[in-house]
Amino acid sequence: MASNAYFKQQQKCSIVLLILNGFALFAVNSPLLVKASGISAEYEKFSESFFYEENQHRSEENIVIPPFAMQSFEALIKLGFCDEPELPDENFNEIMNEVRKSNSVRMNYDVYIPEGSELAASTLAIIEKAFPTTFKYVDESNSWMMDAIQAHLNNLKWFEEITGAKQTPSGTLVQCDTNVTTDWLKPFDPKHTKDGEFHTENAPITVPFMHQEGTYRMCERDDLNAKIIEMPLNDENLAMWVYLPKEKDGMDELEEKLKIESLTNIDSSMNEQQVEVRLPKFHDSFEMDLDQELAKTDIEYALSNTGEKTEAKVERPIMKLRTNIAMTESLDSEEHYHIMQRDVAGAPELPSESAGCAEFDAAHPFIYHLVHKDKMNGQILPIIIGSFKNLNININLPK
């Protein structure tokens, strides 16, 4: 079957394809393929720095960004859009496979290519275990797509400087969706979800609060002036960490302190205890054009090189990241619900604390991480990083 015919047949299916756009085709056992260096802490550092910078600029808006999606995009480029391709290492593959099987996290790559681009169908076996990808054609009537492609082409020289590899023009656009739903190991009972007062930076508002008491790992860090709780998900290696400043206006202070604190230290600080938990129920989304954000930030990107140039040629696609989170009672919770800001007079208070039970009452702005914890090697990798400061404030790029 011709490769274009193959593409047209599979276009509506969630499969894994590889577009090389003129690069050589590689067989599964090709000696030209080498193992990549694996998960890099540099992406975590960049993502956290970028998150804190954006969080301060958008002081009243909720933000959620996906560090793992950023790194997996770069791994996809190294494998499929470079003439010196690299296979993701086993560590990366294990995490990606866990994410693909997860009920809590769904990732998908929509790859938009110009019509007429040839597909390397012979490379399917190389990447079908690595990236969940659906291929579509670029819509030339979509102004956002065309503007993004043109802006990307203008930045090729800049990408050469930070990657050390020769960048060739690309009309391909990749959109990575990371969708998170809180499939808690210990689900909240919807009957206990009640409206309560949440203190934003400007005024109190009413939001639905999920509530339960149970055994959780938690710590109260005086040096961070915050409480941190770990709430496991049904997926064995995934957990939600929530960072709650002790002060209602303590987000800026917490962000500055977290910049120099490691996830490993935070993990070792927590211990099991009986906790009464109260968390807002919300949906949020955030979109970003990675090219545009990298071009305007002063933060060093994870790919920045030491000045050494390589002979590799890269056909770097445009990257759009879209992240969605549903913080709900369970995976089976109602998917859509209506929240209204209203007078909070008489809002229900948190029930009296049980004897000997700690309290985690997230009734003012907080930060959260969805983390992957490898129990074998102790590696902790943030899948998403987010903040909740107000009601359902969705940040969308121009269409």
Tab-separated table of C-alpha atoms in Angstrom:
chain	number	residue	atom	x	y	z
A	1	MET	CA	0.000	0.000	0.000
A	2	ALA	CA	1.357	3.444	-0.906
A	3	SER	CA	2.238	5.542	2.117
A	4	ASN	CA	-0.271	8.297	1.287
A	5	ALA	CA	-3.021	5.736	0.884
A	6	TYR	CA	-1.990	4.231	4.201
A	7	PHE	CA	-2.234	7.652	5.838
A	8	LYS	CA	-5.682	8.336	4.441
A	9	GLN	CA	-6.911	4.953	5.639
A	10	GLN	CA	-5.543	5.470	9.163
A	11	GLN	CA	-6.234	9.196	9.504
A	12	LYS	CA	-9.191	8.776	11.870
A	13	CYS	CA	-7.541	6.133	14.047
A	14	SER	CA	-5.439	6.716	17.146
A	15	ILE	CA	-2.235	5.136	15.881
A	16	VAL	CA	1.431	5.950	15.928
A	17	LEU	CA	3.037	7.146	12.702
A	18	LEU	CA	6.317	8.823	11.918
A	19	ILE	CA	6.722	11.686	9.476
A	20	LEU	CA	10.282	12.223	8.351
A	21	ASN	CA	9.525	14.795	5.628
A	22	GLY	CA	12.410	13.890	3.375
A	23	PHE	CA	14.763	12.332	5.930
A	24	ALA	CA	16.025	8.781	5.398
A	25	LEU	CA	13.790	5.896	6.463
A	26	PHE	CA	15.053	3.767	9.291
A	27	ALA	CA	14.289	0.102	9.930
A	28	VAL	CA	13.464	-1.129	13.420
A	29	ASN	CA	16.913	-2.620	13.924
A	30	SER	CA	18.809	0.175	12.203
A	31	PRO	CA	22.305	0.701	13.620
A	32	LEU	CA	21.785	4.437	13.030
A	33	LEU	CA	19.323	4.566	15.937
A	34	VAL	CA	20.879	5.324	19.323
A	35	LYS	CA	19.440	5.495	22.815
A	36	ALA	CA	18.607	8.975	24.097
A	37	SER	CA	19.986	10.101	27.445
A	38	GLY	CA	16.625	9.653	29.169
A	39	ILE	CA	14.559	11.750	31.563
A	40	SER	CA	16.301	15.042	32.290
A	41	ALA	CA	15.863	17.141	35.408
A	42	GLU	CA	16.449	20.207	33.219
A	43	TYR	CA	12.856	20.067	31.984
A	44	GLU	CA	11.612	20.076	35.550
A	45	LYS	CA	13.779	23.117	36.327
A	46	PHE	CA	12.630	24.987	33.227
A	47	SER	CA	8.960	24.100	33.765
A	48	GLU	CA	8.987	25.172	37.393
A	49	SER	CA	10.763	28.450	36.612
A	50	PHE	CA	8.396	29.144	33.732
A	51	PHE	CA	5.370	28.247	35.870
A	52	TYR	CA	6.365	30.560	38.717
A	53	GLU	CA	7.126	33.389	36.299
A	54	GLU	CA	3.740	33.037	34.577
A	55	ASN	CA	1.933	32.573	37.885
A	56	GLN	CA	3.218	35.922	39.120
A	57	HIS	CA	2.425	37.692	35.847
A	58	ARG	CA	-1.119	36.278	35.876
A	59	SER	CA	-1.791	36.926	39.542
A	60	GLU	CA	-5.545	36.320	39.367
A	61	GLU	CA	-5.547	33.484	36.830
A	62	ASN	CA	-5.200	29.749	37.207
A	63	ILE	CA	-2.328	28.130	35.328
A	64	VAL	CA	-1.511	24.496	34.570
A	65	ILE	CA	1.469	23.390	32.470
A	66	PRO	CA	2.817	19.913	31.510
A	67	PRO	CA	6.582	19.364	32.073
A	68	PHE	CA	6.406	15.749	30.886
A	69	ALA	CA	4.687	16.752	27.645
A	70	MET	CA	7.505	19.232	26.968
A	71	GLN	CA	10.147	16.554	27.376
A	72	SER	CA	8.209	13.942	25.403
A	73	PHE	CA	7.833	16.437	22.536
A	74	GLU	CA	11.598	16.886	22.396
A	75	ALA	CA	11.992	13.090	22.467
A	76	LEU	CA	9.558	12.830	19.545
A	77	ILE	CA	11.628	15.362	17.588
A	78	LYS	CA	14.863	13.453	18.246
A	79	LEU	CA	13.288	10.245	17.006
A	80	GLY	CA	11.124	11.383	14.111
A	81	PHE	CA	12.302	14.775	12.886
A	82	CYS	CA	16.078	14.455	13.017
A	83	ASP	CA	18.476	12.809	10.568
A	84	GLU	CA	20.452	11.445	13.532
A	85	PRO	CA	17.485	9.827	15.309
A	86	GLU	CA	17.496	8.729	18.946
A	87	LEU	CA	15.232	6.151	20.539
A	88	PRO	CA	13.739	7.101	23.918
A	89	ASP	CA	15.475	5.200	26.707
A	90	GLU	CA	13.815	2.523	28.830
A	91	ASN	CA	13.080	4.889	31.713
A	92	PHE	CA	11.186	7.263	29.415
A	93	ASN	CA	9.321	4.369	27.775
A	94	GLU	CA	8.244	2.952	31.135
A	95	ILE	CA	6.787	6.276	32.255
A	96	MET	CA	5.068	6.882	28.918
A	97	ASN	CA	3.577	3.383	28.957
A	98	GLU	CA	2.242	3.929	32.482
A	99	VAL	CA	0.705	7.238	31.420
A	100	ARG	CA	-0.889	5.624	28.357
A	101	LYS	CA	-2.515	2.956	30.552
A	102	SER	CA	-3.592	5.425	33.213
A	103	ASN	CA	-7.191	6.389	33.943
A	104	SER	CA	-5.984	9.633	35.522
A	105	VAL	CA	-3.822	10.961	32.679
A	106	ARG	CA	-4.532	10.921	28.957
A	107	MET	CA	-1.956	12.222	26.492
A	108	ASN	CA	-2.371	12.510	22.755
A	109	TYR	CA	-0.361	14.106	19.968
A	110	ASP	CA	-2.268	15.560	17.020
A	111	VAL	CA	0.299	16.077	14.272
A	112	TYR	CA	-0.818	18.405	11.478
A	113	ILE	CA	1.187	18.052	8.272
A	114	PRO	CA	0.971	19.876	4.945
A	115	GLU	CA	-0.788	17.864	2.249
A	116	GLY	CA	1.683	16.026	0.058
A	117	SER	CA	4.191	15.309	2.801
A	118	GLU	CA	5.420	11.760	2.561
A	119	LEU	CA	4.921	9.389	5.429
A	120	ALA	CA	7.515	6.914	6.558
A	121	ALA	CA	5.162	3.997	7.106
A	122	SER	CA	8.133	1.631	7.380
A	123	THR	CA	9.072	3.257	10.677
A	124	LEU	CA	5.819	2.387	12.460
A	125	ALA	CA	7.365	-0.458	14.432
A	126	ILE	CA	10.034	1.891	15.816
A	127	ILE	CA	7.686	4.331	17.473
A	128	GLU	CA	4.354	2.557	18.022
A	129	LYS	CA	5.314	1.850	21.647
A	130	ALA	CA	6.480	5.378	22.363
A	131	PHE	CA	4.029	8.097	21.306
A	132	PRO	CA	0.199	8.081	21.082
A	133	THR	CA	-0.212	10.068	17.860
A	134	THR	CA	-2.958	10.908	15.385
A	135	PHE	CA	-2.065	12.488	12.046
A	136	LYS	CA	-4.133	15.134	10.286
A	137	TYR	CA	-3.595	17.682	7.549
A	138	VAL	CA	-2.814	21.348	8.135
A	139	ASP	CA	-5.943	23.435	7.677
A	140	GLU	CA	-4.818	26.401	5.569
A	141	SER	CA	-8.053	28.233	6.412
A	142	ASN	CA	-7.123	28.182	10.112
A	143	SER	CA	-5.431	31.533	10.708
A	144	TRP	CA	-3.903	30.434	14.015
A	145	MET	CA	-2.161	27.493	12.330
A	146	MET	CA	-0.797	29.578	9.475
A	147	ASP	CA	0.361	32.406	11.761
A	148	ALA	CA	2.034	29.902	14.087
A	149	ILE	CA	3.840	28.239	11.182
A	150	GLN	CA	5.132	31.579	9.863
A	151	ALA	CA	6.282	32.732	13.311
A	152	HIS	CA	8.010	29.390	13.776
A	153	LEU	CA	9.919	29.704	10.512
A	154	ASN	CA	11.140	33.127	11.613
A	155	ASN	CA	12.604	31.572	14.758
A	156	LEU	CA	14.696	28.840	13.103
A	157	LYS	CA	18.006	30.634	13.683
A	158	TRP	CA	17.165	31.074	17.358
A	159	PHE	CA	16.374	27.347	17.665
A	160	GLU	CA	19.736	26.522	16.101
A	161	GLU	CA	21.444	28.587	18.772
A	162	ILE	CA	19.780	26.828	21.714
A	163	THR	CA	19.887	23.279	20.332
A	164	GLY	CA	23.209	23.254	18.508
A	165	ALA	CA	21.588	21.460	15.558
A	166	LYS	CA	20.829	22.741	12.080
A	167	GLN	CA	17.119	23.637	11.800
A	168	THR	CA	15.368	23.135	8.486
A	169	PRO	CA	11.984	24.674	7.568
A	170	SER	CA	8.927	22.748	8.730
A	171	GLY	CA	5.251	23.271	8.078
A	172	THR	CA	4.294	20.593	10.617
A	173	LEU	CA	2.377	21.521	13.770
A	174	VAL	CA	2.085	19.276	16.836
A	175	GLN	CA	-0.632	19.748	19.431
A	176	CYS	CA	-0.168	17.754	22.626
A	177	ASP	CA	-3.180	17.351	24.904
A	178	THR	CA	-2.624	16.324	28.514
A	179	ASN	CA	-5.930	15.581	30.229
A	180	VAL	CA	-5.973	14.841	33.957
A	181	THR	CA	-8.911	13.535	35.988
A	182	THR	CA	-8.428	12.805	39.677
A	183	ASP	CA	-8.979	9.059	39.927
A	184	TRP	CA	-8.256	9.037	43.664
A	185	LEU	CA	-7.158	5.893	45.464
A	186	LYS	CA	-9.562	7.081	48.182
A	187	PRO	CA	-12.463	8.753	46.322
A	188	PHE	CA	-14.417	11.571	47.914
A	189	ASP	CA	-18.085	10.977	48.626
A	190	PRO	CA	-20.126	13.451	46.507
A	191	LYS	CA	-22.671	13.598	49.345
A	192	HIS	CA	-20.052	15.409	51.412
A	193	THR	CA	-19.325	18.026	48.730
A	194	LYS	CA	-20.729	21.333	49.946
A	195	ASP	CA	-20.371	24.986	49.039
A	196	GLY	CA	-17.883	26.967	51.071
A	197	GLU	CA	-15.893	30.178	51.138
A	198	PHE	CA	-12.707	30.430	49.080
A	199	HIS	CA	-10.499	33.503	49.589
A	200	THR	CA	-9.172	34.865	46.284
A	201	GLU	CA	-6.671	37.698	46.164
A	202	ASN	CA	-9.496	40.239	45.823
A	203	ALA	CA	-12.618	38.865	47.496
A	204	PRO	CA	-14.168	35.714	48.925
A	205	ILE	CA	-16.197	33.567	46.538
A	206	THR	CA	-18.259	30.421	46.943
A	207	VAL	CA	-17.014	27.169	45.463
A	208	PRO	CA	-17.935	23.497	45.982
A	209	PHE	CA	-15.573	21.797	48.433
A	210	MET	CA	-14.894	18.059	48.513
A	211	HIS	CA	-14.410	16.727	52.031
A	212	GLN	CA	-13.163	13.566	53.702
A	213	GLU	CA	-11.022	12.279	56.547
A	214	GLY	CA	-8.349	9.637	56.072
A	215	THR	CA	-4.709	8.617	56.393
A	216	TYR	CA	-2.422	10.635	54.112
A	217	ARG	CA	1.232	11.568	53.904
A	218	MET	CA	1.526	15.221	54.896
A	219	CYS	CA	4.012	17.690	56.327
A	220	GLU	CA	3.962	21.197	57.734
A	221	ARG	CA	7.128	22.996	56.651
A	222	ASP	CA	8.021	26.108	58.638
A	223	ASP	CA	10.804	26.965	56.167
A	224	LEU	CA	8.243	27.015	53.340
A	225	ASN	CA	5.514	28.447	55.566
A	226	ALA	CA	3.185	25.870	54.033
A	227	LYS	CA	1.456	22.528	54.408
A	228	ILE	CA	1.955	19.831	51.774
A	229	ILE	CA	-0.232	16.767	51.335
A	230	GLU	CA	0.182	13.747	49.069
A	231	MET	CA	-3.069	12.267	47.721
A	232	PRO	CA	-2.449	8.980	45.866
A	233	LEU	CA	-4.259	8.119	42.664
A	234	ASN	CA	-5.369	4.648	41.609
A	235	ASP	CA	-2.395	4.426	39.286
A	236	GLU	CA	0.325	3.006	41.512
A	237	ASN	CA	3.040	5.561	40.759
A	238	LEU	CA	0.890	8.698	40.429
A	239	ALA	CA	-0.054	11.099	43.208
A	240	MET	CA	-1.318	14.651	43.590
A	241	TRP	CA	0.753	16.933	45.821
A	242	VAL	CA	-1.021	20.056	47.080
A	243	TYR	CA	1.004	22.956	48.509
A	244	LEU	CA	-1.057	25.216	50.760
A	245	PRO	CA	0.501	28.446	52.117
A	246	LYS	CA	-0.235	29.023	55.784
A	247	GLU	CA	-1.190	32.600	54.973
A	248	LYS	CA	-4.047	33.454	52.624
A	249	ASP	CA	-1.765	35.785	50.660
A	250	GLY	CA	1.290	33.533	50.886
A	251	MET	CA	1.537	32.316	47.266
A	252	ASP	CA	4.368	34.644	46.199
A	253	GLU	CA	6.480	33.665	49.191
A	254	LEU	CA	5.822	29.956	48.618
A	255	GLU	CA	6.734	30.179	44.933
A	256	GLU	CA	10.064	31.827	45.691
A	257	LYS	CA	10.948	29.164	48.244
A	258	LEU	CA	9.871	26.251	46.053
A	259	LYS	CA	12.243	27.434	43.306
A	260	ILE	CA	15.177	26.205	45.370
A	261	GLU	CA	13.536	23.175	46.987
A	262	SER	CA	13.780	19.701	45.475
A	263	LEU	CA	10.878	17.293	45.078
A	264	THR	CA	12.985	14.628	46.789
A	265	ASN	CA	13.340	16.763	49.921
A	266	ILE	CA	9.634	17.484	49.956
A	267	ASP	CA	8.852	13.786	49.580
A	268	SER	CA	11.119	12.854	52.492
A	269	SER	CA	9.438	15.507	54.678
A	270	MET	CA	6.009	13.890	54.530
A	271	ASN	CA	4.753	11.220	56.910
A	272	GLU	CA	1.484	9.374	57.374
A	273	GLN	CA	-1.082	10.930	59.647
A	274	GLN	CA	-4.821	11.223	60.047
A	275	VAL	CA	-5.962	14.272	58.067
A	276	GLU	CA	-9.254	16.039	57.485
A	277	VAL	CA	-9.064	17.201	53.858
A	278	ARG	CA	-11.108	19.906	52.190
A	279	LEU	CA	-10.367	20.658	48.517
A	280	PRO	CA	-12.165	22.781	45.904
A	281	LYS	CA	-13.824	20.905	43.069
A	282	PHE	CA	-12.946	22.526	39.750
A	283	HIS	CA	-12.109	22.192	36.072
A	284	ASP	CA	-9.319	24.213	34.487
A	285	SER	CA	-7.432	24.444	31.214
A	286	PHE	CA	-4.379	26.225	29.873
A	287	GLU	CA	-2.962	26.532	26.356
A	288	MET	CA	0.449	27.728	25.253
A	289	ASP	CA	2.444	27.973	22.048
A	290	LEU	CA	5.836	26.630	23.121
A	291	ASP	CA	7.687	28.549	20.373
A	292	GLN	CA	6.220	31.889	21.395
A	293	GLU	CA	6.813	31.318	25.101
A	294	LEU	CA	10.423	30.239	24.588
A	295	ALA	CA	11.127	33.249	22.375
A	296	LYS	CA	9.935	35.793	24.931
A	297	THR	CA	11.209	34.317	28.205
A	298	ASP	CA	14.661	34.864	29.674
A	299	ILE	CA	14.598	31.434	31.332
A	300	GLU	CA	17.149	29.033	29.904
A	301	TYR	CA	15.386	26.238	28.041
A	302	ALA	CA	16.266	22.624	28.799
A	303	LEU	CA	17.700	22.137	25.299
A	304	SER	CA	20.196	24.967	25.601
A	305	ASN	CA	23.616	23.663	24.610
A	306	THR	CA	27.113	24.515	25.701
A	307	GLY	CA	28.033	26.144	22.415
A	308	GLU	CA	28.954	22.932	20.600
A	309	LYS	CA	27.418	22.505	17.172
A	310	THR	CA	26.458	19.080	15.844
A	311	GLU	CA	26.023	17.795	12.329
A	312	ALA	CA	22.439	16.777	13.056
A	313	LYS	CA	19.661	18.350	10.994
A	314	VAL	CA	16.330	18.881	12.675
A	315	GLU	CA	12.981	19.613	11.077
A	316	ARG	CA	11.445	21.044	14.233
A	317	PRO	CA	7.626	21.202	14.245
A	318	ILE	CA	5.589	23.933	15.889
A	319	MET	CA	4.383	22.843	19.336
A	320	LYS	CA	1.099	23.750	21.004
A	321	LEU	CA	0.533	22.455	24.536
A	322	ARG	CA	-2.982	22.097	25.869
A	323	THR	CA	-3.550	20.941	29.449
A	324	ASN	CA	-6.872	20.178	31.143
A	325	ILE	CA	-7.566	19.112	34.712
A	326	ALA	CA	-10.756	17.971	36.432
A	327	MET	CA	-10.283	18.006	40.215
A	328	THR	CA	-13.362	16.019	41.197
A	329	GLU	CA	-14.540	13.467	43.772
A	330	SER	CA	-13.668	10.459	41.621
A	331	LEU	CA	-13.292	9.245	38.072
A	332	ASP	CA	-17.040	8.648	37.975
A	333	SER	CA	-17.960	12.138	39.160
A	334	GLU	CA	-20.271	14.229	37.038
A	335	GLU	CA	-18.165	15.563	34.159
A	336	HIS	CA	-19.833	18.937	33.808
A	337	TYR	CA	-21.222	21.093	36.561
A	338	HIS	CA	-22.184	24.710	36.974
A	339	ILE	CA	-20.402	26.995	39.446
A	340	MET	CA	-21.706	30.465	40.185
A	341	GLN	CA	-20.045	33.227	42.152
A	342	ARG	CA	-22.528	34.480	44.710
A	343	ASP	CA	-22.929	35.987	48.161
A	344	VAL	CA	-21.082	33.761	50.613
A	345	ALA	CA	-22.988	34.815	53.714
A	346	GLY	CA	-23.928	31.760	55.697
A	347	ALA	CA	-21.643	29.406	53.745
A	348	PRO	CA	-21.133	26.071	55.579
A	349	GLU	CA	-18.058	25.883	57.762
A	350	LEU	CA	-15.612	23.011	57.932
A	351	PRO	CA	-16.902	20.403	60.397
A	352	SER	CA	-15.155	20.296	63.755
A	353	GLU	CA	-11.773	18.618	63.611
A	354	SER	CA	-11.659	15.095	65.017
A	355	ALA	CA	-9.481	14.529	68.073
A	356	GLY	CA	-5.848	14.103	67.015
A	357	CYS	CA	-6.666	14.752	63.362
A	358	ALA	CA	-4.660	17.276	61.344
A	359	GLU	CA	-6.440	19.719	59.059
A	360	PHE	CA	-5.778	20.511	55.401
A	361	ASP	CA	-8.315	23.156	54.419
A	362	ALA	CA	-7.496	24.490	50.914
A	363	ALA	CA	-9.721	27.541	51.219
A	364	HIS	CA	-7.248	29.999	49.671
A	365	PRO	CA	-4.876	29.929	46.658
A	366	PHE	CA	-2.595	26.894	46.382
A	367	ILE	CA	-0.183	25.079	44.047
A	368	TYR	CA	-0.461	21.447	42.970
A	369	HIS	CA	1.783	18.908	41.240
A	370	LEU	CA	0.715	15.655	39.662
A	371	VAL	CA	3.859	13.582	40.152
A	372	HIS	CA	5.120	10.219	38.943
A	373	LYS	CA	7.062	8.481	41.715
A	374	ASP	CA	9.306	5.581	40.763
A	375	LYS	CA	9.448	3.400	43.855
A	376	MET	CA	12.455	1.503	42.526
A	377	ASN	CA	14.891	4.348	41.856
A	378	GLY	CA	13.252	7.162	43.849
A	379	GLN	CA	12.829	9.391	40.781
A	380	ILE	CA	10.038	11.970	41.108
A	381	LEU	CA	8.812	13.522	37.870
A	382	PRO	CA	6.141	16.242	37.639
A	383	ILE	CA	3.540	15.416	34.975
A	384	ILE	CA	1.661	18.700	35.462
A	385	ILE	CA	2.178	21.779	37.650
A	386	GLY	CA	-0.771	24.043	38.394
A	387	SER	CA	-2.267	26.731	40.594
A	388	PHE	CA	-5.788	27.365	41.777
A	389	LYS	CA	-6.547	30.985	42.633
A	390	ASN	CA	-10.036	31.595	41.309
A	391	LEU	CA	-13.002	29.970	39.572
A	392	ASN	CA	-12.602	28.255	36.197
A	393	ILE	CA	-10.406	30.881	34.564
A	394	ASN	CA	-9.423	29.282	31.270
A	395	ILE	CA	-6.486	30.869	29.426
A	396	ASN	CA	-6.815	30.390	25.681
A	397	LEU	CA	-4.577	31.308	22.811
A	398	PRO	CA	-6.109	33.291	19.935
A	399	LYS	CA	-7.679	30.998	17.383
